[in-house]
PDB file of C-alpha atoms and ligand atoms in Angstrom:
ATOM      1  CA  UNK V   1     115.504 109.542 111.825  1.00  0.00           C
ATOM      2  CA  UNK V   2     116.194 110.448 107.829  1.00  0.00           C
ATOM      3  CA  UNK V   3     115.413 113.346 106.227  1.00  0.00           C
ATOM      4  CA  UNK V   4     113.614 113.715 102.800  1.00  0.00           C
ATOM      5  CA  UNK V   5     113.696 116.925 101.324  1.00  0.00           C
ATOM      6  CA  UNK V   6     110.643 118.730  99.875  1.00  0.00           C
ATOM      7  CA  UNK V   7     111.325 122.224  98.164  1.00  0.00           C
ATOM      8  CA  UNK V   8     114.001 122.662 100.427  1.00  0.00           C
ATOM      9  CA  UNK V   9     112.359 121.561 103.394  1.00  0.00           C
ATOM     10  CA  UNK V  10     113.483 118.126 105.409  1.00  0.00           C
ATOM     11  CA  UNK V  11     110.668 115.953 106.122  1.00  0.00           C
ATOM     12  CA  UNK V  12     111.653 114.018 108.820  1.00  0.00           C
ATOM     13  CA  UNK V  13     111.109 109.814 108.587  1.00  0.00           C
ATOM     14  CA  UNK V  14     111.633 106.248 109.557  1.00  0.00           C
ATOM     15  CA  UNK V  15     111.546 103.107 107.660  1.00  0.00           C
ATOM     16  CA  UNK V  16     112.105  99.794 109.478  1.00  0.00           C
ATOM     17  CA  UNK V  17     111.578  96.569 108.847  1.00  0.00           C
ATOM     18  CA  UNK V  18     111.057  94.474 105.340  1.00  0.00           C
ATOM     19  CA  UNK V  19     107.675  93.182 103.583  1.00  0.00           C
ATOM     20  CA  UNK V  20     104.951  95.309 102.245  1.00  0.00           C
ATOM     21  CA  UNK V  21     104.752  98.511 103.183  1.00  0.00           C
ATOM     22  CA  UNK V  22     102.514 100.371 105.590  1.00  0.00           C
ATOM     23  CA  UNK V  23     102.885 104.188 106.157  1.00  0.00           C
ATOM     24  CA  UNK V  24     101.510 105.984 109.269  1.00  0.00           C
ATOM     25  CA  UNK V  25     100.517 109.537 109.423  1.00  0.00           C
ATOM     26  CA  UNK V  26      99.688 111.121 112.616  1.00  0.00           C
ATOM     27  CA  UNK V  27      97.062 113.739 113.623  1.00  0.00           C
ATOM     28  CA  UNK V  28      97.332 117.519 114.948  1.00  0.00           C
ATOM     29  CA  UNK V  29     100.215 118.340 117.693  1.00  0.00           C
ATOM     30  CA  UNK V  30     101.753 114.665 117.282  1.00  0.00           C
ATOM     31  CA  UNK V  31     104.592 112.914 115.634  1.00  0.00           C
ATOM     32  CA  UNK V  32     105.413 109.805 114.739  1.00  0.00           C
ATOM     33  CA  UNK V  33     106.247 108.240 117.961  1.00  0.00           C
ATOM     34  CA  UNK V  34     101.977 108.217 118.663  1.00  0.00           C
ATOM     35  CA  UNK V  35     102.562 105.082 116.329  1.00  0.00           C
ATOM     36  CA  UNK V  36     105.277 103.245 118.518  1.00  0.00           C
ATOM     37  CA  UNK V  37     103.206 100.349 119.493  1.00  0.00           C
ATOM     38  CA  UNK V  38     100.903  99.813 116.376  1.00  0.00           C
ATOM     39  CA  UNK V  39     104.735 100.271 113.933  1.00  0.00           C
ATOM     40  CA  UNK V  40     106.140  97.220 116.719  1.00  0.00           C
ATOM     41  CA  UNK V  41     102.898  95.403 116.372  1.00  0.00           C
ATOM     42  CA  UNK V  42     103.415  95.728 112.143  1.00  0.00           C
ATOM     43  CA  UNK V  43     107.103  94.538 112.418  1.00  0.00           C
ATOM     44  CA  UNK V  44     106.000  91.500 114.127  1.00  0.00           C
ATOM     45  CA  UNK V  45     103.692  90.859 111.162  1.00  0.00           C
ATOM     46  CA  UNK V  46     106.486  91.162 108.323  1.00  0.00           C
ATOM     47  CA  UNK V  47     106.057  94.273 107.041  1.00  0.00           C
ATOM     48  CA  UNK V  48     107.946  97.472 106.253  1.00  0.00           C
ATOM     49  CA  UNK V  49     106.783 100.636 108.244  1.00  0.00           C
ATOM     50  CA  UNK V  50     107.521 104.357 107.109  1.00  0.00           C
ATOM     51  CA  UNK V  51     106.088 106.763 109.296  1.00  0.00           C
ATOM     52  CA  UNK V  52     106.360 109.979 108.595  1.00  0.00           C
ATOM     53  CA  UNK V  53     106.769 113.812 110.745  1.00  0.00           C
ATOM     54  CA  UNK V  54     103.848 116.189 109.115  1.00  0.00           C
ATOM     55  CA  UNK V  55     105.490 119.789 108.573  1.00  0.00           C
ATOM     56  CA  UNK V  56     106.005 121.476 111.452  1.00  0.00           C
ATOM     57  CA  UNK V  57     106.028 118.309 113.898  1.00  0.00           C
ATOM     58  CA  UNK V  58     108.467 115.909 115.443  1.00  0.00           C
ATOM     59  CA  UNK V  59     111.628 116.638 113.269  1.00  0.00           C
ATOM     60  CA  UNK V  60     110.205 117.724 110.055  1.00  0.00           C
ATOM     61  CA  UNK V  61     110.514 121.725 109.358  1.00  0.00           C
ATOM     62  CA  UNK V  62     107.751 123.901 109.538  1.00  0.00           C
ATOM     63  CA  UNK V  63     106.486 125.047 105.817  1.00  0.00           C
ATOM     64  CA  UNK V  64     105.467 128.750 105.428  1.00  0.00           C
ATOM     65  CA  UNK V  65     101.621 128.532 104.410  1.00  0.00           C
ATOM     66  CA  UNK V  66     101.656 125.182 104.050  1.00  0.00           C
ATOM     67  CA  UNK V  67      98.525 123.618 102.621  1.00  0.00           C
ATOM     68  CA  UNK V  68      96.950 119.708 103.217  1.00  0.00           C
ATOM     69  CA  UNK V  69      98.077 118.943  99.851  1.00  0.00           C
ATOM     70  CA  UNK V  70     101.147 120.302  99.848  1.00  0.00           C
ATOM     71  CA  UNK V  71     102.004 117.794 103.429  1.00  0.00           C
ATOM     72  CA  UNK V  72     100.801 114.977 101.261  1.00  0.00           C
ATOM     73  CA  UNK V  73     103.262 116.140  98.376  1.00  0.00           C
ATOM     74  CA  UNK V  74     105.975 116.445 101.305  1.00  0.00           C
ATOM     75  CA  UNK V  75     104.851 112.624 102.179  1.00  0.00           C
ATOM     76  CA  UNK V  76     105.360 111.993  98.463  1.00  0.00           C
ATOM     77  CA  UNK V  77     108.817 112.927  99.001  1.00  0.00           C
ATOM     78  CA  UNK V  78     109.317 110.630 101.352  1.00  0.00           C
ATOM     79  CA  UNK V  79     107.527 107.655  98.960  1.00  0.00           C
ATOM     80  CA  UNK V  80     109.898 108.584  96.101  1.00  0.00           C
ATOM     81  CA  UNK V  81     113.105 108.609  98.345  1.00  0.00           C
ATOM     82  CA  UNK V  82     112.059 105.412  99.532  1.00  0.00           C
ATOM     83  CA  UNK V  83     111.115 103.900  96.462  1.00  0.00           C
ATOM     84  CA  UNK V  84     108.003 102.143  97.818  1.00  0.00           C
ATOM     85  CA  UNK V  85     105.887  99.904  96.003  1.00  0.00           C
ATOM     86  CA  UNK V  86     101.942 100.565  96.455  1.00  0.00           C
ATOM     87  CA  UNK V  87     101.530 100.654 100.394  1.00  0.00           C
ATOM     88  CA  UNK V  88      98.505 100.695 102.708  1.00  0.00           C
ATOM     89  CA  UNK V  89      98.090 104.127 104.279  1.00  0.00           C
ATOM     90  CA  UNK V  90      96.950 104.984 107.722  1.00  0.00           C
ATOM     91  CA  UNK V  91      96.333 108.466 108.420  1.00  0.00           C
ATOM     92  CA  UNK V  92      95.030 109.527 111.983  1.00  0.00           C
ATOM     93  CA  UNK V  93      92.598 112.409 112.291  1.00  0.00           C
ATOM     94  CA  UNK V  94      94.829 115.274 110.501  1.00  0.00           C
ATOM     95  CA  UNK V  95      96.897 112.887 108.541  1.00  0.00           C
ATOM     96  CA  UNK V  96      93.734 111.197 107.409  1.00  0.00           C
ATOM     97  CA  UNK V  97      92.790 114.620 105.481  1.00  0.00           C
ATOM     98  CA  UNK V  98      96.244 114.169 104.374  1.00  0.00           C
ATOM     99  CA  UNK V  99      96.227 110.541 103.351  1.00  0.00           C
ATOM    100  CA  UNK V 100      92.675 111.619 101.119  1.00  0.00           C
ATOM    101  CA  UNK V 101      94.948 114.430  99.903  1.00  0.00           C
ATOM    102  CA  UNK V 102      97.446 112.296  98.572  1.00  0.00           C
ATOM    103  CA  UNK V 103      95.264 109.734  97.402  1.00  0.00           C
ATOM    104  CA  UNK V 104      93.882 112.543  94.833  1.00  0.00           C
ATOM    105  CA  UNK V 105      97.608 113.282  93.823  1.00  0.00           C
ATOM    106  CA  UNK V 106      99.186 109.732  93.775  1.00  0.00           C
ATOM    107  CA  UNK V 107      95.866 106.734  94.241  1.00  0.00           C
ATOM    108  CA  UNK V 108      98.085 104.603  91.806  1.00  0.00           C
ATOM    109  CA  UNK V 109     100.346 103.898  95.542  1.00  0.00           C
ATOM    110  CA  UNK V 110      97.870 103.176  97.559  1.00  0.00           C
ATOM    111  CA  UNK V 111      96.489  99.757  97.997  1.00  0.00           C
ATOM    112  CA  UNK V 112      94.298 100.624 100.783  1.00  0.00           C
ATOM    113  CA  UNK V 113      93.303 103.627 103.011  1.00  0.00           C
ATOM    114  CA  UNK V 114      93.022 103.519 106.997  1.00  0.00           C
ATOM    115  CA  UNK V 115      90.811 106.895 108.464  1.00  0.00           C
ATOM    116  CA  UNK V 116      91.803 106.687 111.756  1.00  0.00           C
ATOM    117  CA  UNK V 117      89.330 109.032 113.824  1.00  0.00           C
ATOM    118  CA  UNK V 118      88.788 111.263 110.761  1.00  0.00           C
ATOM    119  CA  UNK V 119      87.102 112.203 107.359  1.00  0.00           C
ATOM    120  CA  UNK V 120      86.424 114.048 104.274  1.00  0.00           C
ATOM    121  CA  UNK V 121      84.284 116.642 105.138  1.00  0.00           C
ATOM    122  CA  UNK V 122      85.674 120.708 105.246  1.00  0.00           C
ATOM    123  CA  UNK V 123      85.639 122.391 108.371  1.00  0.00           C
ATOM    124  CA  UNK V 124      82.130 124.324 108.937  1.00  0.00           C
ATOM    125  CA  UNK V 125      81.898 128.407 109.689  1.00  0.00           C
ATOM    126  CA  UNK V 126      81.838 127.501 113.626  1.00  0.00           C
ATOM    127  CA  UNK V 127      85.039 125.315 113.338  1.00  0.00           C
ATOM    128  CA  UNK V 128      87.066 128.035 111.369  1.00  0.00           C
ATOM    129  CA  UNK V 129      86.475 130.294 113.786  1.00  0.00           C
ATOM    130  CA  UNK V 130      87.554 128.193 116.096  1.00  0.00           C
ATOM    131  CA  UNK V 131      90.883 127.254 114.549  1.00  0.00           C
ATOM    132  CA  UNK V 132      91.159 131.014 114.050  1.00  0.00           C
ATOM    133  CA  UNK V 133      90.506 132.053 117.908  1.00  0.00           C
ATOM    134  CA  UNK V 134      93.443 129.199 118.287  1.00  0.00           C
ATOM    135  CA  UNK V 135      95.532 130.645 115.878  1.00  0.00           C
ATOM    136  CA  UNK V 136      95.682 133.787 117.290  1.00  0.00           C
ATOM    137  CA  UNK V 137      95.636 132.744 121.215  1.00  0.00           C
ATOM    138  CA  UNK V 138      99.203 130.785 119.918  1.00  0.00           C
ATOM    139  CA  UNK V 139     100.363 133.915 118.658  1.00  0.00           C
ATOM    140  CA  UNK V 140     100.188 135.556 121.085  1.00  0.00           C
ATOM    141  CA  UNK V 141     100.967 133.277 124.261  1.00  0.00           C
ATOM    142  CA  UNK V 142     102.992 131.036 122.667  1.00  0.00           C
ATOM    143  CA  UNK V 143     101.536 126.796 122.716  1.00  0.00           C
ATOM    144  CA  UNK V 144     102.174 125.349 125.846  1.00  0.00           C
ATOM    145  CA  UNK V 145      99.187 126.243 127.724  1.00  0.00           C
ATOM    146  CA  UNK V 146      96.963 125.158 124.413  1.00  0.00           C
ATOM    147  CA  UNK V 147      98.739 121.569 123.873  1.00  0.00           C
ATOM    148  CA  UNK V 148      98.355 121.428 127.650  1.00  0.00           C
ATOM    149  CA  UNK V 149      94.701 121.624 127.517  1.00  0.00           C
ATOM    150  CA  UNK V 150      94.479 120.206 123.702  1.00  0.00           C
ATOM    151  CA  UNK V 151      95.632 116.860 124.277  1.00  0.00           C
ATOM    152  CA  UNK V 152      93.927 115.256 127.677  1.00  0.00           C
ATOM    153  CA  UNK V 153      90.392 116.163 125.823  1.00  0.00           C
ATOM    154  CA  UNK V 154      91.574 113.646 123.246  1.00  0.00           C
ATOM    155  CA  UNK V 155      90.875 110.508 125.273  1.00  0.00           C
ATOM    156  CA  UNK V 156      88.067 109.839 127.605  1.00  0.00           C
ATOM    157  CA  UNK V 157      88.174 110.755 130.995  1.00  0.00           C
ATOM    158  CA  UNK V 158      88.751 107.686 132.659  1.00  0.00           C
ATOM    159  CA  UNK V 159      92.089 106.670 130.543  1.00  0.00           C
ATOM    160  CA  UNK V 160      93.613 110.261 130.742  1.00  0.00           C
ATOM    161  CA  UNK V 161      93.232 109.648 134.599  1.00  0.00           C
ATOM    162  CA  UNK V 162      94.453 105.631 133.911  1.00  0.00           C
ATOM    163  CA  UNK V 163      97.118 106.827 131.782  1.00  0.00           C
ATOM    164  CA  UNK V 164      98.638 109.982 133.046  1.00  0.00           C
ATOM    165  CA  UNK V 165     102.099 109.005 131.691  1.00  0.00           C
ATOM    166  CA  UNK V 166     101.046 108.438 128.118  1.00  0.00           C
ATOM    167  CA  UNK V 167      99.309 112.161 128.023  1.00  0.00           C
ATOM    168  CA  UNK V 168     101.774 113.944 129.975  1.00  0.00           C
ATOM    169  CA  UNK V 169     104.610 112.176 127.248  1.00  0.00           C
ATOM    170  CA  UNK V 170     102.280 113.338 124.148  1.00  0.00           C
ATOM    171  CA  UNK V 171     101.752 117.140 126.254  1.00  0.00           C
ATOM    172  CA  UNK V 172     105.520 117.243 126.482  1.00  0.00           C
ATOM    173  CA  UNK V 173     106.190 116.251 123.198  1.00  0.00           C
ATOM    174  CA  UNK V 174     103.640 118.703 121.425  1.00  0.00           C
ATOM    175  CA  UNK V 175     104.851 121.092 123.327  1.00  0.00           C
ATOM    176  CA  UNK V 176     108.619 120.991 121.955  1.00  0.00           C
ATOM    177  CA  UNK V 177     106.817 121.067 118.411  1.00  0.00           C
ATOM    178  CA  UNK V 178     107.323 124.912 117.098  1.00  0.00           C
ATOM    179  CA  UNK V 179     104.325 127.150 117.464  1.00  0.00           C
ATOM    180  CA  UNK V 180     104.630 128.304 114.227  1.00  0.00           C
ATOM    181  CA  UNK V 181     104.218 124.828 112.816  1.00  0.00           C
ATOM    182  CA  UNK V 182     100.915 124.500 115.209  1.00  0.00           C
ATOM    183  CA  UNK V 183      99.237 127.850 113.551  1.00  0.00           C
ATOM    184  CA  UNK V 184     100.687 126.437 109.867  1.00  0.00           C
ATOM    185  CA  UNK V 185      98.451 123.036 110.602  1.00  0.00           C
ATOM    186  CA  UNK V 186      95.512 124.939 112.157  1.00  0.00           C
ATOM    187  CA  UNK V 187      95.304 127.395 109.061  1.00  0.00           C
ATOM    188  CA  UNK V 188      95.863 124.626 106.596  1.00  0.00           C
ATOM    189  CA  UNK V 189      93.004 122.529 108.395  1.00  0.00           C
ATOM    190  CA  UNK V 190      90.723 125.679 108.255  1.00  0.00           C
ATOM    191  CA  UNK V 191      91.318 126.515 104.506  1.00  0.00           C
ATOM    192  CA  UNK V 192      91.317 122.494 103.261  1.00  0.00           C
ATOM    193  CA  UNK V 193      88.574 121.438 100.652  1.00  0.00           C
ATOM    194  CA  UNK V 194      86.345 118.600 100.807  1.00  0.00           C
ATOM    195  CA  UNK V 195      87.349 115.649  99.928  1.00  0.00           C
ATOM    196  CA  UNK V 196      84.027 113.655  99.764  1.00  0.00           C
ATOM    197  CA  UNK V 197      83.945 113.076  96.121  1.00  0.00           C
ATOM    198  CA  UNK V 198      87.752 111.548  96.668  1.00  0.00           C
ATOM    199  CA  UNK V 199      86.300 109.313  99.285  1.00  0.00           C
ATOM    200  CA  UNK V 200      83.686 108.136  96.645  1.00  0.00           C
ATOM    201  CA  UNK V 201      85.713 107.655  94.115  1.00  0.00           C
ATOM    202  CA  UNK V 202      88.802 105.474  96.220  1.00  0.00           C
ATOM    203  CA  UNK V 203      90.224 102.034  94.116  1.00  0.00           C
ATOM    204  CA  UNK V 204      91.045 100.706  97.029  1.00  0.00           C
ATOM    205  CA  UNK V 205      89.544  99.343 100.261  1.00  0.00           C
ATOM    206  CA  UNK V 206      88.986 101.738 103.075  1.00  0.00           C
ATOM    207  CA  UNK V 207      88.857 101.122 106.918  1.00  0.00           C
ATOM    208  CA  UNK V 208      87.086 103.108 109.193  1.00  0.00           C
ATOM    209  CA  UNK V 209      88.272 103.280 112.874  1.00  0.00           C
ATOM    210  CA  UNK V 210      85.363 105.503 114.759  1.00  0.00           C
ATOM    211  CA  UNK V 211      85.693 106.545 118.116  1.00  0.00           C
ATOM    212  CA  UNK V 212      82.236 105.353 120.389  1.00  0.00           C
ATOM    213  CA  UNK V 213      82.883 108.197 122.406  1.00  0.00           C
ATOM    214  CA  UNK V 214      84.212 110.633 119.923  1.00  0.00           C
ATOM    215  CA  UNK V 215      83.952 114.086 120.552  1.00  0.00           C
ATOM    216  CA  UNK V 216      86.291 115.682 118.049  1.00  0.00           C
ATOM    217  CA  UNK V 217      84.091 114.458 115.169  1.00  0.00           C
ATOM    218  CA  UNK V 218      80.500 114.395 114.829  1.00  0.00           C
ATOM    219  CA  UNK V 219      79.239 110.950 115.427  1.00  0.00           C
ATOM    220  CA  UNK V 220      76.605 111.402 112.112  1.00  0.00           C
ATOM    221  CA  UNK V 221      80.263 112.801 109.944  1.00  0.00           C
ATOM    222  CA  UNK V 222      81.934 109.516 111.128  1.00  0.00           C
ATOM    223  CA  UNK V 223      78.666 107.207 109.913  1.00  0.00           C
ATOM    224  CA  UNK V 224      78.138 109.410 106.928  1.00  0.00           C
ATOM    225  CA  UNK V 225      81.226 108.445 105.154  1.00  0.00           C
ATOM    226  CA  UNK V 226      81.325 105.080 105.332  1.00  0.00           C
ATOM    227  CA  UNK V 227      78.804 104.953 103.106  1.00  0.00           C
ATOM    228  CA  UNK V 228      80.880 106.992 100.444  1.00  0.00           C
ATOM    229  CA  UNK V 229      83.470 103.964  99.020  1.00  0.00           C
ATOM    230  CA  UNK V 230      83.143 100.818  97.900  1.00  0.00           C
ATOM    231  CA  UNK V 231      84.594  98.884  99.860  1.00  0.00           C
ATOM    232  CA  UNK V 232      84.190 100.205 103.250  1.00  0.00           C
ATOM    233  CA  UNK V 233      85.415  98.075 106.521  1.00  0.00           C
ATOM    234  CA  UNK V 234      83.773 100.266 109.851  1.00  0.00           C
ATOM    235  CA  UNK V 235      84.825  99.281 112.933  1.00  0.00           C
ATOM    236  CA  UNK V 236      83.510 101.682 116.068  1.00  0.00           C
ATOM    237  CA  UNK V 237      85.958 101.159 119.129  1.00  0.00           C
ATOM    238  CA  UNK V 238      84.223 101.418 122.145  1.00  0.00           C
ATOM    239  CA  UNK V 239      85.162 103.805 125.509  1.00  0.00           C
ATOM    240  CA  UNK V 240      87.201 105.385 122.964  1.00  0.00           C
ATOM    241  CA  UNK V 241      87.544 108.671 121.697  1.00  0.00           C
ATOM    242  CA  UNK V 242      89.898 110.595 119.364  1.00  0.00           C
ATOM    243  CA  UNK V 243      92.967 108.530 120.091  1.00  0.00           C
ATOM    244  CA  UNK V 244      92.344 104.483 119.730  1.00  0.00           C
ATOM    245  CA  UNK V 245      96.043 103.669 119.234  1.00  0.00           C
ATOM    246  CA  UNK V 246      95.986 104.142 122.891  1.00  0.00           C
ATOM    247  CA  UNK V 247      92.624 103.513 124.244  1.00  0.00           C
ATOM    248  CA  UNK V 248      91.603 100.817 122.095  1.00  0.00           C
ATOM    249  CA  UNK V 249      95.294  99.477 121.534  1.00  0.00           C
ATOM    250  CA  UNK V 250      95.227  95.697 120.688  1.00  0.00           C
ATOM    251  CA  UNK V 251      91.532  95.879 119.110  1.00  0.00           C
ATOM    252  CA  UNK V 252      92.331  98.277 116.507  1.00  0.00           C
ATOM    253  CA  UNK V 253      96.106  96.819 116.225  1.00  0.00           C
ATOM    254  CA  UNK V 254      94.055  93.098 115.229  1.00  0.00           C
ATOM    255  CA  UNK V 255      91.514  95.457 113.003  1.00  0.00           C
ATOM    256  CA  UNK V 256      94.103  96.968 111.322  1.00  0.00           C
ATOM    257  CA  UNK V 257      96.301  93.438 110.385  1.00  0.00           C
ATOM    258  CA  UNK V 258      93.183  91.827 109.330  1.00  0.00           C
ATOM    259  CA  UNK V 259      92.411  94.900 106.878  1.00  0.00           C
ATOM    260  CA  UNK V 260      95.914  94.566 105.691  1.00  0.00           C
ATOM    261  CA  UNK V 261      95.763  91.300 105.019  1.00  0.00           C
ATOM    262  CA  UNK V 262      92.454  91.552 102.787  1.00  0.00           C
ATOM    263  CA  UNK V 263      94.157  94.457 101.025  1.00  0.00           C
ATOM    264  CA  UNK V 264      97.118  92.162  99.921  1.00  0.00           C
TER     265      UNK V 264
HETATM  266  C1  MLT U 301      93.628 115.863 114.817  1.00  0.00           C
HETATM  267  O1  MLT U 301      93.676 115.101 115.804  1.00  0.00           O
HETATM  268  O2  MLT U 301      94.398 115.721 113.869  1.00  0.00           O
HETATM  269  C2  MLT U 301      92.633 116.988 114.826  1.00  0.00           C
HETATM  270  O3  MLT U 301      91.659 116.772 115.796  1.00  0.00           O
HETATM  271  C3  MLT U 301      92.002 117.227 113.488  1.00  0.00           C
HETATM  272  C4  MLT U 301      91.125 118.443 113.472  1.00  0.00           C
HETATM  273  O4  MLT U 301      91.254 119.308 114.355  1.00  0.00           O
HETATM  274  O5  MLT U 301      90.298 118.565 112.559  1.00  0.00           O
END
């Protein structure tokens, strides 16, 4: 693991691996090692894979008020360190508002744009609440019991009882991940702006991975956007819901090469 630093904070990373460059951004209460067999599967291919820890996960430091923008600055960080020629960017879920974030800031790097379970729409009244409620149940009992419960309702029923070792390993790890970084990502989630007009106005292509069982996004948000760029690839993984990289492992690992080789 490296370390960029942004304002004084290390942002924790990995590059491996030589070719064009692919960076990975995972979702809420994960780290980078949710990308371990999709950042082997890119290797294979030739290319160079940065992924990056979000404030306040895997090794990065949690950020006082941190906002979406200011983790896709933080991921900028990591981009200038690096020097890195324009890259195709994968952002799951959370890192997808991320990825749209940074495609406002810095679209001249970005060759083409992966929303991985996610989208570009704010968070509604009900949802802020919500994130609220969690914010303050972490406060005051800590986050163990609430990655504990989080994560299984990620994946469909049937896998989470298939796959008890993956979810207990992503559990385990969440649960090392500082609570204060949890409520940091909750309340910049709750407070983000809507990046729909971004999404309209990408110059690059965009791929859609949508979950057929999804039931952290609405299934109308997920069909919605793909109307919003120009070039839009939508792929719906079936028996799958928030977490594909698992679930739907070599279908969206093949999705995902093919899109990078049309964005090349
Ligand atoms: C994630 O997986 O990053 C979260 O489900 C995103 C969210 O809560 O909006």
């Amino acid at each position: 693991m490296k370390f960029a630093n942004y304002q004084q904070h290390n942002i924790a990373y990995e590059c491996e691996g030589k070719g064009s460059p692919i960076v990975l951004l995972h979702g809420f209460c994960a780290d980078s090692w949710m990308w371990a067999d999709l950042k082997k599967d890119l290797l294979e291919e030739g290319h160079q894979v940065i992924t990056i820890d979000l404030p306040g996960f895997g090794q990065s430091d949690v950020i006082p008020a941190v906002t979406i923008p200011q983790m896709a600055e933080a991921v900028q960080a990591v981009v200038q360190e690096l020097k890195l020629s324009p890259f195709v960017l994968i952002g799951h879920s959370m890192g997808g508002y991320v990825s749209l974030a940074y495609h406002q800031q810095h679209d001249y790097n970005i060759k083409g744009l992966t929303l991985f379970h996610s989208h570009p729409y704010a968070d509604t009244e009900e949802t802020k609440e919500k994130r609220q409620k969690n914010i303050d149940f972490i406060s005051r009992q800590g986050s163990a019991l609430f990655v504990k419960q989080l994560i299984p309702q990620l994946f469909v029923e049937g896998f989470t009882r298939m796959n008890a070792y993956t979810v207990d390993r992503l559990i385990h790890r969440a649960a090392r991940f500082q609570p204060e970084g949890i409520m940091q990502a909750l309340n910049a989630m709750k407070n983000r702006a809507d990046q729909s007009k971004t999404l309209e106005n990408v110059n690059c292509p965009v791929l859609f991975l949508i979950g057929g069982k999804e039931t952290i996004i609405p299934h109308e948000w997920s069909m919605k956007q793909t109307t919003l760029p120009a070039i839009a690839h939508v792929h719906t993984l079936d028996k799958t819901n928030h977490m594909g990289m698992f679930s739907a492992k070599s279908t969206s690992q093949k999705i995902i090469r093919e899109f990078i080789l049309f964005c090349q």
